[in-house]
DNA sequence: TATTGTTATACTCTATAACTATA
DNA sequence: TATAGTTATAGAGTATAACAATA
């Protein structure tokens, strides 16, 4: 048998082919997110915030009076899983649970001054980190991002 | 006090503002992924495949002879968490663990004919589902996707 | 000494069911 | 009867440490 293409690809250079997987938008989105997420996480950790805490705080800052249910819907998470996050933000004096006279079942969530300032600072940090990461992406990673950009844009051309 | 903007935004229409959060690439990527993932998951479930099983199978099909460590690196997961996935693919006769004479520590993973066919069919299914979803995105979701496209493209303009 | 595959385990995230108090 | 917040719990997914076999 000759050295022609018999399906056993040459991987002696250590490169892994993911042609089929890489053609899927979901895979590319996940990969792109996985590049960014740890850095965003690290940036938020400087303010002792998790990604979910920051997301909640940010939505509360921009939507004063929002209820926990509404917040859960906005972030596409279960309201049961939101409770301890809100607890923590409240304990850190970043937000308040305000009683609503017209509906005593719900809380009106509002950010404190401290919460608003922390949100702004944290958002600034994450923005900076994201910009740095995208700038430092290597050839493969850039290709990945461009790939998902193109695919989604093609499908959106309507 | 008048009815002017005092920071308490009007949310009577039920719309939630996420201006700051929405300006972050990571958030947009995650949101976009969360739109696609459940549908891809459902499509793969028709072949009793999880996303991780399909990803592994797909990489093995395209890289015959790959080792578990290499596969773990390619998919950015721990090799310890890969073991049961590979076990399952092997039990379903979709791949083989082949002994490598020159290095008896590693296995050379190869897909069976059945595995290659299943991968092709599953990939086709996911592609179709992804296309449908992107087509059916509502105004908000499209705006989200365009947002991340623009942001990343701006940063990549080099 | 370092690496591959493996096991066990812990930790986080997410999902579900059920409860209470209100509407 | 339905909804908001809450609790408890189960299930994924992911991360870490340690081990045997081999390099």
XYZ file of C-alpha atoms (C1' of nucleotides) in Angstrom:
362
model
C 0.000 0.000 0.000
C 1.233 3.454 -0.905
C 1.476 6.589 1.163
C -1.672 8.070 -0.336
C -4.664 9.312 1.644
C -6.271 6.199 3.057
C -8.264 7.988 5.772
C -5.506 7.717 8.349
C -4.588 11.385 8.535
C -1.132 12.593 9.399
C -1.133 14.107 12.881
C 2.610 14.064 13.365
C 2.576 17.829 13.796
C 0.263 17.503 16.798
C -2.556 19.380 15.101
C -6.049 18.083 15.774
C -8.637 18.345 13.027
C -12.164 19.332 14.011
C -13.603 20.210 10.623
C -17.075 18.785 11.220
C -17.351 19.876 14.850
C -15.919 23.268 13.923
C -18.651 23.828 11.364
C -21.247 23.931 14.149
C -22.235 27.307 15.563
C -22.900 25.937 19.039
C -19.442 24.434 19.306
C -17.790 27.649 18.160
C -19.828 29.741 20.590
C -18.897 27.453 23.457
C -15.221 27.530 22.516
C -15.228 31.302 22.262
C -16.958 31.569 25.637
C -14.458 29.202 27.227
C -11.623 31.470 26.082
C -13.145 34.521 27.712
C -14.876 33.151 30.807
C -11.865 32.308 33.026
C -10.407 35.765 32.492
C -13.705 37.487 33.231
C -14.001 35.285 36.306
C -10.561 36.313 37.480
C -11.304 39.990 36.898
C -14.520 39.736 38.940
C -12.784 37.782 41.691
C -10.784 40.933 42.453
C -14.040 42.321 43.814
C -15.021 38.954 45.340
C -17.754 38.616 42.730
C -18.721 35.508 40.832
C -20.022 35.814 37.292
C -23.566 35.111 38.462
C -23.328 37.644 41.319
C -22.068 40.292 38.947
C -24.798 39.532 36.420
C -27.491 39.834 39.085
C -26.031 42.999 40.531
C -25.745 44.543 37.101
C -29.363 43.814 36.183
C -30.567 45.128 39.536
C -28.575 48.338 39.108
C -30.128 48.907 35.685
C -33.632 47.854 36.759
C -34.359 49.238 40.216
C -37.382 47.604 41.805
C -37.077 44.384 39.813
C -38.455 41.236 41.471
C -36.455 38.059 41.938
C -38.695 36.200 39.508
C -38.142 38.830 36.842
C -34.415 38.710 37.457
C -34.437 34.930 37.130
C -36.279 35.198 33.820
C -33.880 37.865 32.547
C -30.843 35.719 33.335
C -32.525 32.473 32.287
C -31.984 30.804 35.615
C -34.254 29.186 38.205
C -35.544 31.530 40.877
C -34.678 28.902 43.495
C -31.019 29.152 42.521
C -31.178 32.914 42.727
C -31.976 33.089 46.430
C -28.509 32.518 47.849
C -26.974 34.861 45.283
C -29.341 37.629 46.347
C -28.696 36.734 49.992
C -24.993 37.252 49.494
C -25.382 40.554 47.623
C -27.647 41.762 50.404
C -25.259 40.685 53.162
C -22.475 42.575 51.412
C -24.708 45.648 51.398
C -24.672 45.846 47.608
C -28.444 45.555 47.208
C -31.625 45.767 49.291
C -34.759 43.648 49.421
C -37.516 46.241 49.753
C -41.050 45.347 50.783
C -43.718 46.134 48.204
C -46.943 47.401 49.875
C -49.105 46.644 46.835
C -47.905 43.020 46.593
C -46.547 41.562 49.775
C -45.298 38.402 48.076
C -42.542 40.054 46.123
C -39.447 42.080 46.924
C -38.378 45.149 45.008
C -34.637 44.755 44.548
C -32.551 47.910 44.478
C -28.819 48.456 44.433
C -27.129 50.499 47.129
C -24.711 53.283 46.246
C -21.947 50.861 47.111
C -23.498 48.272 44.804
C -23.741 50.707 41.920
C -20.136 51.760 42.299
C -18.914 48.183 42.553
C -20.891 47.214 39.471
C -19.390 50.062 37.474
C -15.863 49.228 38.568
C -16.299 45.508 37.922
C -17.847 46.080 34.490
C -14.941 48.316 33.598
C -12.484 45.614 34.658
C -14.229 42.917 32.633
C -14.409 45.131 29.557
C -10.704 45.797 29.736
C -9.857 42.131 30.189
C -12.091 41.091 27.293
C -10.463 43.596 24.980
C -7.013 42.357 25.948
C -7.951 38.733 25.368
C -9.435 39.317 21.951
C -6.310 41.250 21.005
C -4.047 38.447 22.201
C -5.894 35.630 20.483
C -3.642 33.453 18.422
C -4.239 32.546 14.803
C -6.373 29.481 15.579
C -8.546 31.262 18.096
C -9.128 34.181 15.776
C -10.079 31.759 13.032
C -12.561 30.149 15.408
C -14.180 33.435 16.251
C -14.316 34.525 12.626
C -15.868 31.182 11.805
C -18.813 31.632 14.128
C -19.171 35.248 13.055
C -19.455 34.210 9.438
C -21.809 31.309 10.064
C -24.233 33.269 12.171
C -24.101 36.249 9.865
C -24.855 34.025 6.877
C -27.925 32.643 8.611
C -28.999 36.110 9.727
C -28.851 37.645 6.259
C -32.575 38.188 5.952
C -41.124 65.925 42.971
C -41.882 65.728 39.282
C -42.107 62.752 36.964
C -38.663 63.334 35.508
C -35.896 60.747 35.311
C -34.794 60.180 38.874
C -33.014 56.885 38.204
C -36.103 54.775 38.841
C -36.610 53.532 35.312
C -40.011 52.683 33.903
C -40.349 48.923 33.569
C -44.119 48.845 33.256
C -43.776 47.205 29.839
C -41.942 44.261 31.419
C -38.743 44.951 29.511
C -35.531 44.396 31.419
C -32.560 46.598 30.656
C -29.123 44.968 30.488
C -27.137 47.705 28.815
C -23.944 47.248 30.801
C -24.087 43.462 30.957
C -25.068 43.362 27.290
C -21.950 45.285 26.320
C -19.779 42.376 27.445
C -18.694 39.844 24.864
C -18.654 36.958 27.326
C -22.241 37.568 28.351
C -23.407 37.729 24.755
C -21.538 34.561 23.841
C -23.067 32.726 26.774
C -26.556 33.937 25.901
C -26.147 32.930 22.274
C -24.875 29.514 23.320
C -27.789 29.039 25.709
C -30.200 29.618 22.824
C -28.605 26.930 20.684
C -27.469 24.296 23.191
C -30.807 22.769 24.263
C -31.828 22.268 20.634
C -28.503 20.706 19.706
C -28.837 18.505 22.789
C -32.298 17.377 21.707
C -31.098 16.650 18.168
C -28.233 14.508 19.490
C -30.527 12.726 21.940
C -32.251 11.170 18.938
C -29.085 9.125 18.519
C -28.686 8.700 22.293
C -25.675 11.001 22.188
C -24.799 13.711 24.661
C -22.998 16.814 23.444
C -19.754 15.606 24.992
C -20.104 12.122 23.467
C -20.750 13.594 20.049
C -17.801 15.962 20.374
C -15.472 13.113 21.313
C -16.770 10.841 18.581
C -16.428 13.596 16.012
C -12.815 14.359 16.927
C -11.940 10.659 16.932
C -13.508 10.187 13.482
C -11.460 13.082 12.103
C -8.254 12.089 13.928
C -7.859 8.323 13.825
C -5.264 7.093 16.291
C -5.647 10.021 18.659
C -4.840 9.372 22.332
C -7.207 10.164 25.194
C -4.868 12.858 26.485
C -4.782 14.551 23.101
C -8.543 14.355 22.866
C -8.884 15.903 26.312
C -6.601 18.755 25.286
C -8.503 19.292 22.044
C -11.834 19.548 23.856
C -10.383 21.437 26.817
C -11.536 18.906 29.356
C -9.814 16.796 32.014
C -8.657 13.390 30.847
C -10.132 11.863 34.007
C -13.592 13.025 32.944
C -13.064 11.593 29.488
C -12.732 7.988 30.612
C -16.423 7.168 31.086
C -17.326 8.951 27.858
C -14.844 6.820 25.925
C -16.057 3.759 27.822
C -19.587 4.378 26.626
C -18.612 5.037 23.011
C -16.605 1.812 23.062
C -19.453 -0.202 24.586
C -21.763 1.083 21.853
C -19.239 -0.110 19.282
C -18.746 3.391 17.913
C -15.001 3.511 18.608
C -12.126 1.180 19.528
C -9.292 1.457 22.010
C -6.343 0.050 20.071
C -3.074 -0.950 21.734
C -0.026 0.980 20.579
C 3.073 -1.274 20.382
C 5.514 1.630 20.431
C 3.984 3.176 23.582
C 2.084 0.784 25.776
C 0.738 3.520 28.042
C -1.577 5.032 25.478
C -4.501 3.873 23.385
C -4.986 4.782 19.739
C -8.641 5.690 19.436
C -10.349 4.922 16.144
C -13.969 5.129 15.075
C -15.766 2.094 13.748
C -17.731 2.225 10.505
C -20.835 2.482 12.651
C -19.285 5.344 14.595
C -18.396 7.236 11.432
C -21.889 6.878 10.055
C -23.500 7.918 13.328
C -21.240 10.954 13.554
C -22.162 12.031 10.029
C -25.863 11.620 10.647
C -25.750 13.400 14.016
C -23.701 16.285 12.614
C -26.219 16.663 9.814
C -29.058 16.790 12.337
C -27.359 19.413 14.488
C -26.537 21.564 11.462
C -30.142 21.526 10.378
C -31.427 22.377 13.850
C -28.937 25.230 14.237
C -29.985 26.735 10.925
C -33.646 26.553 11.911
C -33.017 28.199 15.261
C -31.048 31.084 13.845
C -33.798 31.620 11.306
C -36.467 31.632 13.995
C -34.697 33.996 16.371
C -36.852 36.876 17.450
C -35.842 40.513 17.210
C -34.149 40.608 20.625
C -32.175 37.440 20.064
C -31.018 38.565 16.650
C -29.932 41.859 18.172
C -27.956 39.932 20.775
C -26.170 37.885 18.191
C -25.428 40.901 16.020
C -24.115 42.645 19.105
C -21.485 40.033 19.847
C -20.634 39.750 16.169
C -19.954 43.460 15.988
C -18.018 43.633 19.228
C -15.724 40.761 18.420
C -15.257 41.899 14.848
C -14.298 45.377 16.039
C -11.662 43.926 18.313
C -10.416 41.611 15.582
C -9.969 44.360 13.003
C -6.205 44.064 12.777
C 11.100 11.753 36.635
C 7.365 12.377 33.547
C 3.257 10.710 31.126
C -1.128 7.790 30.106
C -5.063 6.013 31.599
C -7.741 5.326 35.611
C -10.354 5.769 40.115
C -12.299 8.272 43.739
C -13.901 12.386 45.381
C -15.276 17.090 45.972
C -17.134 21.157 44.292
C -20.030 23.974 41.417
C -24.084 24.572 38.483
C -28.466 23.517 37.297
C -33.166 21.324 37.717
C -37.289 19.717 40.325
C -40.484 19.284 43.919
C -42.714 21.005 47.709
C -43.715 24.370 51.144
C -45.546 29.388 53.029
C -47.600 33.518 52.379
C -49.815 36.066 49.689
C -52.837 37.400 45.473
C -56.190 28.610 41.705
C -51.935 30.982 40.674
C -47.652 33.441 41.904
C -43.242 35.045 44.733
C -39.905 33.623 47.511
C -37.827 29.849 49.847
C -35.861 25.222 51.145
C -34.081 20.789 50.253
C -32.284 17.712 47.206
C -30.789 15.370 43.144
C -28.297 15.424 38.994
C -24.910 17.182 35.686
C -20.562 19.028 34.801
C -16.060 20.054 36.199
C -11.708 19.972 39.017
C -8.108 17.712 41.960
C -5.401 14.163 43.965
C -3.473 9.863 43.852
C -2.363 5.420 41.890
C -0.341 1.577 38.468
C 1.884 0.837 34.282
C 5.041 2.497 31.225
C 8.360 5.747 29.114
